[in-house]
Coordinates of C-alpha atoms in Angstrom, one line a residue:
M25 CA 0.0 -17.8 -20.6
K26 CA 1.7 -14.3 -20.4
R27 CA 0.6 -11.7 -22.6
K28 CA 1.1 -7.6 -23.3
K29 CA -1.3 -5.3 -22.2
R30 CA -3.9 -4.0 -24.6
K31 CA -4.6 -0.6 -24.6
Q32 CA -6.6 2.1 -26.4
S33 CA -6.5 5.4 -26.0
Q34 CA -10.1 6.3 -25.2
N35 CA -9.9 9.1 -22.5
E36 CA -13.5 9.8 -22.6
K37 CA -15.7 9.1 -19.7
D38 CA -19.5 9.0 -18.9
S39 CA -20.7 10.3 -16.0
N40 CA -23.5 7.7 -16.0
N41 CA -25.1 7.1 -12.6
N42 CA -26.9 4.1 -13.6
T43 CA -26.0 1.7 -10.6
N44 CA -28.0 -1.6 -12.2
E45 CA -25.6 -1.0 -15.1
T46 CA -22.3 -0.6 -13.3
G47 CA -23.8 -2.9 -10.6
E48 CA -22.5 -0.2 -8.2
D49 CA -24.5 -2.2 -5.4
Y50 CA -23.5 -1.0 -2.6
F51 CA -21.9 2.6 -0.9
L52 CA -18.5 3.0 -1.4
E53 CA -17.6 4.9 1.8
E54 CA -15.6 8.1 1.7
W55 CA -13.3 8.4 4.7
D56 CA -14.3 11.9 6.2
V57 CA -12.9 14.0 8.8
V58 CA -15.0 13.8 12.1
N59 CA -14.8 16.2 14.6
D60 CA -10.7 16.8 15.6
K61 CA -10.0 15.8 19.3
N62 CA -6.1 16.8 18.7
K63 CA -6.8 20.9 19.0
N64 CA -4.1 20.5 21.9
L65 CA -1.6 19.0 19.9
N66 CA 1.2 21.1 17.5
D67 CA -0.6 20.6 14.2
S68 CA 1.0 23.5 12.1
V69 CA 2.5 20.4 9.4
K70 CA 0.1 18.3 7.6
F71 CA 1.6 14.8 7.4
G72 CA 1.0 12.3 4.8
N73 CA 3.0 10.2 2.7
D74 CA 3.6 13.4 0.3
L75 CA 5.8 14.6 3.0
L76 CA 7.9 11.2 3.1
I77 CA 8.0 10.4 -0.8
K78 CA 9.6 12.7 -3.0
E79 CA 11.5 13.0 -5.9
V80 CA 15.1 13.1 -5.1
K81 CA 17.3 16.0 -6.7
K82 CA 20.0 13.6 -7.7
D83 CA 21.6 11.0 -9.3
P84 CA 20.2 7.7 -7.6
Y85 CA 23.7 5.9 -8.1
A86 CA 25.1 8.2 -5.5
D87 CA 22.6 6.2 -3.5
Y88 CA 22.2 3.2 -4.3
N89 CA 25.1 -0.2 -5.5
T90 CA 23.6 -1.9 -8.7
I91 CA 23.7 -5.4 -7.4
K92 CA 22.2 -7.3 -10.6
T93 CA 19.4 -6.9 -13.3
L94 CA 16.4 -8.4 -11.9
G95 CA 14.3 -8.5 -15.0
E96 CA 13.4 -6.6 -18.7
G97 CA 11.0 -5.4 -20.6
S98 CA 9.7 -2.8 -23.2
F99 CA 9.5 -0.5 -20.1
G100 CA 13.1 -0.7 -19.3
K101 CA 14.5 -3.0 -16.5
V102 CA 14.4 -3.4 -12.6
D103 CA 17.6 -3.5 -11.0
L104 CA 18.1 -5.1 -7.6
V105 CA 20.1 -2.1 -5.3
S106 CA 21.1 -1.4 -1.8
H107 CA 21.3 1.7 -0.4
K108 CA 24.8 3.1 0.7
I109 CA 24.6 3.9 4.1
T110 CA 21.7 1.5 5.7
G111 CA 22.7 -1.6 3.4
A112 CA 18.6 -2.1 2.8
I113 CA 17.6 -4.0 -0.3
R114 CA 15.7 -2.3 -2.9
A115 CA 13.7 -2.9 -6.4
M116 CA 15.2 -0.1 -8.7
K117 CA 12.9 0.2 -11.5
I118 CA 14.5 1.9 -14.0
I119 CA 11.4 3.3 -16.8
E120 CA 12.3 5.2 -20.4
K121 CA 10.6 8.2 -20.7
Q122 CA 10.5 7.5 -24.6
N123 CA 11.6 4.2 -26.7
S124 CA 10.9 2.6 -29.6
L125 CA 8.0 0.1 -28.7
I126 CA 6.4 2.5 -26.1
E127 CA 5.0 5.9 -27.5
S128 CA 5.4 7.4 -24.4
N129 CA 5.7 5.8 -20.3
E130 CA 5.3 9.5 -19.0
D131 CA 1.8 9.5 -17.9
D132 CA 1.6 5.8 -16.5
V133 CA 4.7 6.4 -14.5
L134 CA 3.8 9.4 -13.2
N135 CA 0.5 7.8 -12.1
E136 CA 2.1 4.8 -10.8
I137 CA 3.6 7.3 -8.3
N138 CA 0.7 9.5 -7.4
V139 CA -1.5 6.7 -6.9
L140 CA 1.3 4.6 -4.6
K141 CA 2.2 7.9 -2.4
K142 CA -1.8 7.5 -1.7
I143 CA -1.7 3.8 -0.4
D144 CA -0.4 2.9 3.5
L145 CA -1.0 -1.4 2.9
P146 CA 1.4 -4.1 3.5
S147 CA -0.5 -6.0 1.0
I148 CA 0.9 -3.4 -1.7
I149 CA 4.1 -2.3 -3.0
K150 CA 5.3 0.4 -0.9
I151 CA 7.3 3.5 -3.5
F152 CA 10.7 4.9 -1.3
E153 CA 11.6 8.0 -3.0
F154 CA 11.8 8.4 -7.0
Y155 CA 14.4 10.0 -9.2
V156 CA 13.8 11.7 -12.9
D157 CA 17.0 12.7 -15.3
D158 CA 16.7 13.2 -19.2
K159 CA 16.1 9.6 -20.1
N160 CA 14.7 7.7 -17.1
Y161 CA 12.2 7.4 -14.3
Y162 CA 14.1 5.3 -11.1
L163 CA 11.1 4.2 -9.0
I164 CA 12.8 3.0 -5.4
T165 CA 10.3 0.2 -4.2
E166 CA 10.3 -2.2 -1.7
Y167 CA 12.2 -5.9 -2.9
C168 CA 10.2 -8.9 -2.6
S169 CA 12.8 -11.9 -2.8
G170 CA 9.8 -14.7 -3.7
G171 CA 9.6 -13.2 -7.3
E172 CA 6.0 -13.2 -9.1
L173 CA 3.3 -15.5 -8.0
Y174 CA 3.0 -16.3 -11.7
E175 CA 6.3 -18.0 -11.9
L176 CA 5.7 -20.2 -8.9
I177 CA 2.1 -21.1 -10.5
N178 CA 4.2 -22.9 -13.0
D179 CA 6.1 -24.7 -10.3
C180 CA 3.9 -26.2 -7.9
K181 CA 0.0 -26.9 -7.5
F182 CA -1.2 -25.4 -4.8
S183 CA -3.9 -26.3 -1.8
E184 CA -7.3 -24.4 -0.7
L185 CA -5.8 -23.1 2.4
Q186 CA -3.1 -21.8 0.3
V187 CA -5.5 -20.2 -1.9
A188 CA -7.4 -19.1 1.0
Y189 CA -3.9 -17.2 2.4
V190 CA -3.7 -15.2 -1.0
M191 CA -6.7 -14.9 -2.0
Y192 CA -7.5 -12.9 1.3
Q193 CA -4.5 -10.5 1.3
L194 CA -5.8 -9.8 -2.4
F195 CA -9.0 -8.8 -1.2
I196 CA -7.3 -6.8 1.6
A197 CA -5.7 -4.6 -1.3
L198 CA -8.7 -4.3 -3.4
N199 CA -11.2 -3.7 -0.1
Y200 CA -8.8 -0.8 0.2
C201 CA -7.7 0.6 -3.3
H202 CA -11.7 0.8 -4.0
K203 CA -12.2 2.9 -1.0
M204 CA -9.6 5.0 -1.7
K205 CA -11.9 5.4 -4.9
I206 CA -8.8 3.4 -7.0
I207 CA -9.3 0.5 -9.5
H208 CA -6.3 -1.3 -10.5
R209 CA -7.5 -2.6 -13.9
D210 CA -4.4 -5.3 -14.7
L211 CA -4.6 -7.6 -11.7
K212 CA -2.8 -10.5 -13.1
P213 CA -0.1 -13.7 -11.5
E214 CA 2.8 -11.2 -12.8
N215 CA 1.5 -8.4 -10.6
I216 CA 2.0 -10.2 -7.4
L217 CA 4.9 -10.5 -5.8
L218 CA 5.8 -12.7 -2.9
T219 CA 7.3 -11.8 0.2
K220 CA 7.4 -15.1 2.2
N221 CA 6.5 -18.8 1.4
E222 CA 6.8 -20.5 4.5
D223 CA 4.7 -23.5 5.8
N224 CA 2.1 -23.3 2.8
F225 CA 1.7 -19.8 3.9
L226 CA 2.6 -16.8 1.1
R227 CA 2.6 -13.4 1.7
I228 CA 1.9 -10.9 -0.8
K229 CA 2.4 -7.5 -2.4
V230 CA 0.6 -6.3 -5.3
C231 CA 2.5 -3.7 -7.8
D232 CA 2.5 -2.8 -11.0
F233 CA -0.5 0.4 -10.6
G234 CA 0.7 2.3 -13.6
T235 CA -2.7 1.3 -15.5
S236 CA -5.2 2.2 -12.3
Q237 CA -7.2 5.0 -12.3
I238 CA -9.1 6.7 -9.3
F239 CA -12.8 7.2 -10.0
K240 CA -16.0 8.5 -8.5
K241 CA -18.6 7.1 -7.7
G242 CA -21.1 6.0 -10.7
E243 CA -18.5 6.6 -13.5
V244 CA -18.6 4.2 -15.8
Q245 CA -14.9 3.3 -17.0
K246 CA -14.2 3.0 -21.1
D247 CA -10.8 2.7 -21.8
I248 CA -9.7 -1.2 -22.7
V249 CA -6.5 -1.5 -20.4
G250 CA -5.4 -4.7 -18.8
S251 CA -4.4 -8.2 -19.7
L252 CA -7.1 -10.0 -22.2
F253 CA -7.1 -13.3 -20.1
Y254 CA -7.8 -11.6 -17.1
M255 CA -10.3 -9.0 -18.3
A256 CA -14.0 -8.6 -17.5
P257 CA -15.9 -9.3 -19.8
E258 CA -17.7 -5.4 -19.4
V259 CA -14.2 -4.2 -19.5
I260 CA -14.1 -5.8 -23.5
Q261 CA -17.3 -3.9 -23.6
Q262 CA -16.2 -0.9 -22.5
K263 CA -18.6 0.0 -20.1
Y264 CA -17.1 -1.0 -16.5
N265 CA -16.2 -0.1 -12.6
F266 CA -14.3 -1.2 -10.4
K267 CA -15.6 -4.5 -10.2
C268 CA -13.7 -5.4 -13.0
D269 CA -10.9 -6.1 -10.2
L270 CA -13.1 -9.0 -8.5
W271 CA -13.5 -10.7 -12.1
S272 CA -9.7 -10.6 -12.5
C273 CA -9.6 -12.1 -9.2
G274 CA -11.6 -15.3 -9.9
V275 CA -9.6 -15.8 -13.1
I276 CA -6.5 -15.6 -10.4
M277 CA -8.2 -18.2 -8.0
Y278 CA -9.5 -20.7 -11.0
I279 CA -5.8 -20.7 -12.1
L280 CA -4.2 -20.9 -8.6
L281 CA -6.8 -24.0 -7.8
T282 CA -6.4 -25.6 -11.1
N283 CA -3.7 -24.3 -12.7
R284 CA -5.9 -23.7 -16.0
L285 CA -7.3 -20.5 -17.2
P286 CA -10.7 -20.4 -17.3
F287 CA -11.4 -18.6 -20.4
S288 CA -9.0 -19.5 -23.6
G289 CA -8.7 -19.7 -27.0
E290 CA -6.4 -19.9 -30.3
N291 CA -6.3 -16.7 -30.5
D292 CA -8.2 -13.2 -29.0
D293 CA -10.8 -13.3 -31.1
E294 CA -11.6 -16.9 -29.7
I295 CA -10.9 -15.7 -26.2
I296 CA -12.7 -12.3 -26.2
S297 CA -15.8 -14.6 -27.5
N298 CA -15.4 -17.3 -24.1
I299 CA -14.8 -14.0 -21.8
L300 CA -18.4 -12.9 -23.2
Y301 CA -20.2 -15.9 -24.0
S302 CA -18.9 -19.2 -22.1
D303 CA -18.9 -21.1 -19.1
Y304 CA -16.1 -21.9 -16.6
N305 CA -15.0 -25.6 -16.7
T306 CA -16.4 -27.0 -13.5
Y307 CA -14.8 -30.2 -13.7
Y308 CA -11.6 -29.1 -12.4
L309 CA -13.9 -28.2 -9.5
K310 CA -14.9 -31.2 -8.4
D311 CA -12.6 -32.2 -5.7
F312 CA -12.7 -28.8 -4.1
S313 CA -14.8 -27.7 -1.3
E314 CA -18.6 -25.7 -1.6
N315 CA -17.2 -22.7 -0.2
T316 CA -14.8 -22.5 -2.6
K317 CA -16.8 -23.3 -5.5
D318 CA -19.2 -20.8 -4.6
L319 CA -16.5 -17.6 -3.2
L320 CA -15.5 -18.3 -7.5
S321 CA -18.8 -18.4 -9.1
K322 CA -19.9 -15.1 -6.9
L323 CA -16.5 -13.7 -8.8
L324 CA -16.9 -15.1 -12.2
E325 CA -20.5 -14.0 -12.3
R326 CA -21.6 -11.3 -15.6
D327 CA -24.2 -9.3 -14.1
L328 CA -22.2 -6.9 -12.4
N329 CA -25.0 -6.2 -10.1
K330 CA -24.3 -9.6 -8.8
R331 CA -20.9 -10.0 -8.8
I332 CA -19.6 -9.2 -5.1
N333 CA -17.5 -6.3 -4.0
A334 CA -13.9 -6.9 -2.2
E335 CA -15.5 -6.0 1.6
T336 CA -18.4 -9.0 1.1
A337 CA -15.5 -11.5 -0.3
L338 CA -13.8 -10.7 3.1
N339 CA -16.7 -12.4 4.7
H340 CA -17.3 -15.3 2.8
K341 CA -17.5 -18.6 4.2
F342 CA -14.4 -19.9 2.1
F343 CA -12.1 -17.5 4.7
E344 CA -13.9 -19.4 7.8
E345 CA -13.6 -22.3 7.0
F346 CA -9.8 -22.2 6.7
K347 CA -8.9 -19.9 8.9
A348 CA -7.2 -17.4 6.7
K349 CA -7.9 -14.1 8.6
E350 CA -6.1 -15.8 11.8
K351 CA -3.2 -17.4 10.3
F352 CA -2.7 -13.9 8.1
N353 CA -2.8 -12.0 11.8
E354 CA -0.4 -14.2 13.8
I355 CA 1.9 -13.0 16.5
A356 CA 3.6 -15.6 17.4
D357 CA 4.7 -13.8 20.6
A358 CA 1.9 -13.8 22.7
N359 CA 3.5 -11.3 24.8
K360 CA 4.7 -8.5 22.5
I361 CA 0.4 -7.8 22.2
S362 CA 1.1 -6.6 26.2
K363 CA 4.6 -4.3 25.0
F364 CA 2.8 -3.2 22.2
I365 CA 0.2 -1.4 23.8
H366 CA 2.8 -0.3 26.5
N367 CA 4.4 1.6 23.7
L368 CA 1.7 2.9 22.3
K369 CA 0.7 3.7 25.3
N370 CA 4.2 6.2 26.7
Y371 CA 4.5 7.4 22.7
K372 CA 4.3 10.9 23.3
R373 CA 4.5 13.7 20.4
K374 CA 7.8 15.9 21.4
S375 CA 8.8 17.8 18.3
I376 CA 7.2 17.8 14.6
L377 CA 11.1 17.1 13.1
Q378 CA 11.3 14.2 16.0
E379 CA 7.8 13.0 14.7
T380 CA 8.7 13.4 10.9
T381 CA 11.9 11.1 11.5
I382 CA 10.0 8.6 13.1
A383 CA 7.4 8.6 10.4
Y384 CA 10.3 8.7 8.0
L385 CA 12.1 5.5 9.3
V386 CA 8.9 4.0 9.8
H387 CA 8.1 3.7 5.7
N388 CA 11.6 3.3 4.7
C389 CA 12.8 0.6 7.3
T390 CA 10.0 -1.9 6.3
D391 CA 12.5 -4.8 8.2
L392 CA 12.6 -2.8 11.5
D393 CA 12.4 -5.1 14.2
D394 CA 8.6 -5.9 16.0
V395 CA 7.1 -4.1 12.0
E396 CA 5.4 -7.3 10.6
D397 CA 3.9 -8.0 14.2
A398 CA 2.6 -4.3 14.9
N399 CA 1.2 -4.8 11.0
N400 CA -0.6 -8.2 12.4
L401 CA -1.7 -6.0 15.1
F402 CA -3.6 -3.5 13.9
D403 CA -4.9 -6.4 11.3
K404 CA -6.5 -7.7 14.5
I405 CA -8.0 -4.8 15.1
D406 CA -9.6 -3.8 11.9
V407 CA -12.2 -6.2 12.1
S408 CA -13.9 -5.4 9.2
G409 CA -10.6 -5.4 6.6
K410 CA -10.5 -1.5 5.6
G411 CA -6.7 -0.8 6.4
K412 CA -7.9 2.0 8.3
I413 CA -9.2 2.1 12.3
S414 CA -11.5 4.8 14.1
L415 CA -10.6 5.7 18.0
D416 CA -13.3 3.1 18.8
D417 CA -11.9 0.4 16.8
L418 CA -8.6 1.1 18.5
Y419 CA -10.8 0.9 22.1
I420 CA -12.8 -2.3 21.4
G421 CA -9.6 -4.0 19.9
L422 CA -7.5 -3.3 22.1
A423 CA -9.1 -3.7 25.1
C424 CA -10.3 -7.2 23.6
L425 CA -7.2 -8.7 22.8
N426 CA -5.6 -7.8 26.5
K427 CA -8.1 -7.2 29.4
D428 CA -5.1 -7.5 31.9
E429 CA -3.7 -3.5 30.6
N430 CA -5.2 -1.3 32.7
L431 CA -6.0 1.2 30.1
K432 CA -9.2 3.6 30.8
Q433 CA -11.1 5.5 28.1
D434 CA -9.3 8.0 28.3
D435 CA -6.2 6.9 27.6
F436 CA -6.9 5.4 24.1
V437 CA -8.1 9.2 23.4
E438 CA -4.7 10.5 24.2
I439 CA -3.3 7.5 22.3
F440 CA -5.2 8.1 19.1
A441 CA -4.4 11.6 19.5
N442 CA -0.8 11.6 19.5
L443 CA -0.8 8.7 16.3
D444 CA -3.3 10.4 14.3
T445 CA -0.5 13.0 12.6
D446 CA -2.6 13.5 9.4
K447 CA -6.0 14.5 11.3
D448 CA -8.5 12.2 9.4
N449 CA -9.6 10.8 12.4
Y450 CA -8.3 7.3 11.1
L451 CA -5.4 5.5 11.7
G452 CA -3.4 3.6 8.9
Y453 CA -0.7 1.3 9.2
E454 CA 2.2 3.2 9.6
D455 CA 0.5 5.4 12.2
F456 CA 0.0 2.7 14.6
V457 CA 3.0 1.5 13.9
R458 CA 4.9 4.3 14.5
G459 CA 3.7 4.1 18.0
A460 CA 3.4 0.5 19.0
I461 CA 7.5 -0.4 17.4
D462 CA 10.1 -0.5 20.0
K463 CA 11.5 2.9 19.7
N464 CA 15.5 1.6 20.3
C465 CA 15.2 -0.1 17.0
L466 CA 15.6 3.4 15.3
L467 CA 18.3 4.2 17.2
D468 CA 20.8 2.3 15.5
D469 CA 24.0 4.9 14.0
K470 CA 23.0 3.9 10.4
I471 CA 19.6 4.6 10.5
L472 CA 20.3 8.1 12.3
K473 CA 22.9 9.2 9.8
F474 CA 20.2 7.8 7.0
S475 CA 17.3 9.7 8.4
F476 CA 19.5 12.9 9.1
K477 CA 20.3 12.8 5.6
Y478 CA 16.7 13.3 4.4
F479 CA 17.0 16.6 5.4
D480 CA 20.5 17.5 5.0
K481 CA 19.6 18.0 1.2
D482 CA 23.1 19.9 0.6
N483 CA 25.1 17.3 2.6
N484 CA 27.2 19.2 4.4
G485 CA 26.0 18.2 8.2
E486 CA 24.3 20.5 9.0
I487 CA 20.3 21.1 9.0
T488 CA 19.5 24.6 8.5
I489 CA 15.9 27.0 7.7
D490 CA 16.5 26.7 3.8
E491 CA 16.5 23.2 4.8
I492 CA 13.5 22.6 6.3
S493 CA 11.6 25.0 4.2
V494 CA 11.8 22.3 1.5
I495 CA 10.4 19.5 3.3
F496 CA 7.8 21.1 5.1
K497 CA 7.3 24.5 3.2
E498 CA 4.3 22.8 0.9
H499 CA 2.7 20.8 3.7
L500 CA 2.0 23.2 6.7
K501 CA -1.5 24.4 7.3
T502 CA -0.5 28.4 7.9
K503 CA -1.1 30.8 5.1
G504 CA 0.7 33.7 4.3
K505 CA 4.4 34.2 4.1
E506 CA 5.4 36.2 7.6
R507 CA 3.3 33.1 9.1
I508 CA 5.0 30.4 7.4
N509 CA 8.2 31.8 8.0
E510 CA 7.3 32.0 11.7
E511 CA 6.1 28.4 11.3
L512 CA 9.6 26.9 10.3
K513 CA 11.2 28.9 12.8
N514 CA 9.4 27.2 15.5
I515 CA 10.1 23.8 13.6
L516 CA 13.8 24.4 13.9
S517 CA 13.9 26.0 17.5
E518 CA 12.3 22.6 18.8
V519 CA 15.8 21.3 18.6
D520 CA 18.3 24.1 18.2
E521 CA 18.5 24.7 21.8
D522 CA 21.3 27.2 21.4
G523 CA 20.1 29.2 18.9
N524 CA 22.4 29.5 16.2
G525 CA 20.1 28.5 13.8
K526 CA 21.8 25.2 12.6
I527 CA 20.6 21.5 13.5
T528 CA 23.8 19.4 13.6
Y529 CA 24.1 15.8 14.0
D530 CA 24.7 15.4 17.1
K531 CA 22.0 17.8 18.5
F532 CA 19.7 15.3 15.6
C533 CA 20.7 12.4 17.8
K534 CA 20.3 14.1 21.1
L535 CA 16.5 14.4 20.0
M536 CA 16.1 11.0 18.8
K537 CA 17.8 9.3 22.0
N538 CA 14.8 11.3 23.9
L539 CA 12.4 9.1 22.4
V540 CA 13.5 6.3 25.0
M541 CA 14.0 8.9 28.3

C-alpha cells in the first residue's frame, strides 16, 4: 500500500475564478482584524510563532542527545532525541540538502518550516526550532510515541467509534488549515501520527507539510503532488483546489473501516483509471450505519460542487451518532473548568519579557500539567471547530460551562485583551493555554533554565540589550532606528531594576516568580 510521492514540477498556476470548476462552493473566510480593544496595553511587540520558532545558530547536538533512530528514507532520517536541560523527548528530522535520489530537498523543507510556523493546533505536529549546517536541515518537532496510523491499520480492525474519533480530529486539522489558506496535498495514514491509544480513543497529529501549498480563493492548482492511492481525480487531471484533501480523507476513512483500498489496481494506469471512473465497493460497508456510509459518499464525490468541505464534515450526523466531539473534548476533572476560569481571570500582562517567556514555555513544554485539559476546554468553547475563538465565543462558552463563576462581560473583555498578544482579535490554542494553566508549573528550575537560554544567546549567564535586539528587533511595531532602540531598552528596563543593562538568572527567576504573587 505504501507508495512514493509522485510529483511533476509544474509551477504554473491558473487564476481561473470559475467556482463551478473548482468546487469552491462556500466562502473561505479570512480571519480579519476587527476593532482593537487592547489599546491600553503595551503592544510594541507583535507576538506570533515567528517570535517563538527560530533557526538556532549552533550545532543541534549541543542541545540534544540522540537516543535512537526512528526511521530512515530517501530524504534522510528521523532520530529520537532528548533535550539536555529539560530532558524533553523530541523527534529530530534530519533532511539532507542534496542527495543522489532527490534533486533538491531545500524548497520542500523551507516550505514545511514556514507552514508549520503559521499553525497553532493540537492535532497538527508542532515544530519547536530548526538548525541548518552545510549538509542538513534539522527540524525539532513533537515526538508521537504511537507511531504512524499506517502501522496500526496493519495490526487491527477499527470500530466505527474509533474511526469517528480519528476523522473528527482530521477534519478539525483540515478546517483550520483551509481557513489559513493551506492545502496539505499529501494526506495519507503514513502522515498521521498517534500520541494516545487508550480505551478505543486515538489522539492524532497530522504531519509532513513539505508539499503543502498556500493558496488564494478561486486559484486552480496544477502540480501533480501526493501519493497515488490517496490522490483525488482532479489532481490527476491537474485542475484542483483545497477539496482534494477531502477526497484523501474519504480514502483514509474507507481504509479504516474496511482495511481495503477503495481504488487499487495492478499498475499505475489501472489505479488512475479506477480513481477517475470506477465506483468504490460498497459491499464491505453493508454492516455500517447509514450516517457512516453517507459521510463517506460525500467525501469520495468526484463532483467538486457536491463534495463537502471540512467545516460541513465536522457537523455531519456521523459524529453526532458516535458522540465524537464530546469524547474528544472530555475533561475528566470537572473542577478544572473552574480553576481554568479563575486562572484566566487573574492572568495579567506584567512585562514583554515575562509574556514572551510564558509564550515560549507553553509552546515548547507540551507535556506540562493542564495543557491537554486546557486544549479540551478551548475546543468546548470553539463550537464551530475553527481553531480560533472570538471575544463573543469566549463569553458565551465560559458562561455556559460554568454558571456559578461570578464573571461580568467586562471581565471577559479584560481576559481577552490580556491573552490576544498578536492583536488579531482572536485567541488561538496557545493564547488560551497561557492564561488557563497553573503558572506554578512554569517555575521548575529546569524549565526556568531552559527559557533563560532562549534569551541568553551567548550562554554567558546574562541577557543584554544586544540579545534582546536579536529576539525582538524584527517583531517591533515601532519604525525608525532611534525609536526601535528606545523600545528595546524599555523591554530590558522592565526587568533590569538596578539599571546595569543586564539581566542575570536571579533577576529572571524573580520576574517569573512574580507570576504567582
